[in-house]
């Protein structure tokens, strides 16, 4: 079952960001690989983030050691083009890490908040903290029958949900698919792009494929998603709208809050299956193979660390198996 430590980690996550808060020089571009991928996608809604690569201002590169080769290439391209590079990572060679963040399933929070501050959006970072703190008070194990995360987890039990969102929130299906798999040990099917061709045709040849199926509509509904909802209601058992937990004018804060809610749902789903919500050993072994053997100058924040340090100040390395 999901350990009390993991639920405690989730509960303590809001407000645990302790990294640099100073803004870097504009304009900004963000690219993420490895465990930095989700945060880079969420950051696309931050005003002023121009794209993947920039020729001026600040290039933010988010990565974990298993993606260090790609991160190094992105950083070198940006430097050659004339941008300053800020490298945010869960570990790696000390001379290639500017900001060290905790790794693991919840690394997205630390990456995302680092990005919000670095791109001059301290107000949106604080708004995200407000929404996350509210969710923590409503989703913890001590909450009774009104716990929304536990209720949704029970609805997902035994099912492989379809995950959909509006085009301006396409990071959410990816994020929930990742969380349901990594934490909840469950398959989720992210439906990206125009959903109508998919939902109108996917169940026609075998209508029974819709039996027991559930779809989650994540975030705000646009006209296409409203039509998609009507179509799905004629083809599958249940369609659930999962809105931003509280009204907010910040798209970034709303999406990070929905990511956090997804983490709670995934944790309760793992508990329902009597499985641990923590990473399986094979993931660490696979990441270690891709990262290469750790050297004496390598950094690692550790997956359960709550702090965040700047300027190459990190925790001790963790031993990794070298073979599968």
Coordinates of C-alpha atoms in Angstrom, one line a residue, residues 34-173:
X34 CA 13.7 13.7 -18.4
X35 CA 12.0 14.7 -15.2
X36 CA 12.0 18.3 -16.3
X37 CA 9.6 17.6 -19.3
X38 CA 6.3 18.1 -17.5
X39 CA 7.3 21.4 -15.8
X40 CA 8.5 22.8 -19.2
X41 CA 5.1 22.0 -20.7
X42 CA 3.2 23.6 -17.8
X43 CA 5.4 26.7 -18.1
X44 CA 4.2 27.3 -21.7
X45 CA 1.2 29.2 -20.2
X46 CA 3.5 31.7 -18.4
X47 CA 3.4 35.1 -20.2
X48 CA 6.7 36.0 -21.8
X49 CA 8.0 32.4 -22.3
X50 CA 8.7 32.6 -26.0
X51 CA 9.4 29.0 -27.0
X52 CA 11.9 26.2 -26.7
X53 CA 15.0 28.1 -27.6
X54 CA 16.0 31.8 -27.5
X55 CA 18.9 33.7 -29.0
X56 CA 18.9 36.4 -26.3
X57 CA 17.8 36.7 -22.7
X58 CA 17.7 33.5 -20.7
X59 CA 17.5 29.9 -21.8
X60 CA 16.2 27.7 -19.0
X61 CA 17.1 24.0 -19.3
X62 CA 15.3 21.5 -17.1
X63 CA 16.7 18.0 -16.8
X64 CA 17.5 14.9 -14.8
X65 CA 20.8 13.0 -15.1
X66 CA 19.2 10.5 -17.5
X67 CA 18.7 13.4 -20.0
X68 CA 21.9 15.2 -19.4
X69 CA 23.4 14.6 -22.9
X70 CA 20.3 16.2 -24.5
X71 CA 20.3 19.0 -21.9
X72 CA 24.0 19.7 -22.6
X73 CA 23.2 20.0 -26.3
X74 CA 20.3 22.5 -25.8
X75 CA 22.5 24.6 -23.4
X76 CA 25.4 24.7 -25.9
X77 CA 23.0 25.7 -28.8
X78 CA 21.5 28.6 -26.7
X79 CA 25.0 29.8 -25.6
X80 CA 26.2 29.8 -29.2
X81 CA 23.1 31.8 -30.2
X82 CA 23.8 34.4 -27.5
X83 CA 21.5 33.5 -24.6
X84 CA 22.5 33.1 -21.0
X85 CA 21.8 29.6 -19.8
X86 CA 20.3 28.6 -16.4
X87 CA 20.4 24.8 -15.9
X88 CA 18.0 23.4 -13.3
X89 CA 18.3 19.7 -12.6
X90 CA 17.8 16.9 -10.1
X91 CA 21.4 15.9 -10.4
X92 CA 24.4 15.4 -12.7
X93 CA 27.9 16.8 -13.2
X94 CA 28.4 19.6 -10.7
X95 CA 29.8 22.0 -13.4
X96 CA 26.6 21.6 -15.4
X97 CA 24.0 22.3 -12.7
X98 CA 23.1 25.8 -11.6
X99 CA 20.1 25.0 -9.5
X100 CA 19.5 21.6 -7.9
X101 CA 16.0 20.4 -7.2
X102 CA 14.6 17.2 -5.6
X103 CA 14.0 14.3 -8.0
X104 CA 11.2 11.8 -8.1
X105 CA 7.5 11.8 -8.9
X106 CA 7.0 15.3 -7.3
X107 CA 9.9 17.0 -9.0
X108 CA 7.5 18.8 -11.3
X109 CA 6.5 21.1 -8.5
X110 CA 10.0 22.3 -7.8
X111 CA 10.9 22.6 -11.4
X112 CA 7.8 24.6 -12.2
X113 CA 8.1 27.0 -9.3
X114 CA 11.8 27.6 -10.2
X115 CA 10.6 28.5 -13.7
X116 CA 7.9 30.8 -12.4
X117 CA 10.3 32.8 -10.3
X118 CA 13.0 32.8 -12.9
X119 CA 10.7 34.2 -15.5
X120 CA 9.5 37.0 -13.3
X121 CA 6.1 35.5 -12.2
X122 CA 6.4 35.5 -8.4
X123 CA 2.8 36.5 -8.1
X124 CA 1.7 33.4 -10.1
X125 CA 4.0 31.2 -8.1
X126 CA 2.4 32.5 -4.9
X127 CA -1.1 31.9 -6.3
X128 CA -0.1 28.3 -7.1
X129 CA 1.0 27.9 -3.5
X130 CA -2.4 29.1 -2.3
X131 CA -4.2 26.6 -4.5
X132 CA -2.0 23.7 -3.5
X133 CA -2.3 24.5 0.2
X134 CA -6.1 24.4 -0.1
X135 CA -5.9 21.1 -1.8
X136 CA -3.6 19.7 0.8
X137 CA -6.2 20.6 3.5
X138 CA -9.0 18.8 1.6
X139 CA -7.1 15.8 0.2
X140 CA -5.1 14.5 3.1
X141 CA -5.7 11.0 4.6
X142 CA -7.2 12.5 7.7
X143 CA -10.1 14.0 5.7
X144 CA -13.3 12.1 5.9
X145 CA -15.9 11.3 3.3
X146 CA -15.6 14.7 1.6
X147 CA -12.1 13.9 0.3
X148 CA -12.3 14.6 -3.5
X149 CA -9.1 12.9 -4.4
X150 CA -10.1 9.6 -2.7
X151 CA -13.5 9.7 -4.3
X152 CA -12.1 10.1 -7.8
X153 CA -9.6 7.4 -7.2
X154 CA -12.3 5.0 -6.3
X155 CA -14.1 5.9 -9.6
X156 CA -10.9 5.1 -11.5
X157 CA -10.3 1.8 -9.8
X158 CA -10.2 -1.1 -12.3
X159 CA -10.4 1.3 -15.3
X160 CA -8.0 2.8 -17.8
X161 CA -9.3 6.4 -18.1
X162 CA -9.3 8.6 -21.2
X163 CA -7.6 11.9 -20.4
X164 CA -8.6 15.1 -22.3
X165 CA -8.1 18.8 -22.1
X166 CA -8.5 22.0 -24.2
X167 CA -5.6 22.8 -26.5
X168 CA -4.2 25.5 -24.2
X169 CA -4.0 22.9 -21.4
X170 CA -2.5 19.9 -23.2
X171 CA 0.1 19.5 -20.6
X172 CA -2.6 18.2 -18.2
X173 CA -3.4 14.8 -20.0

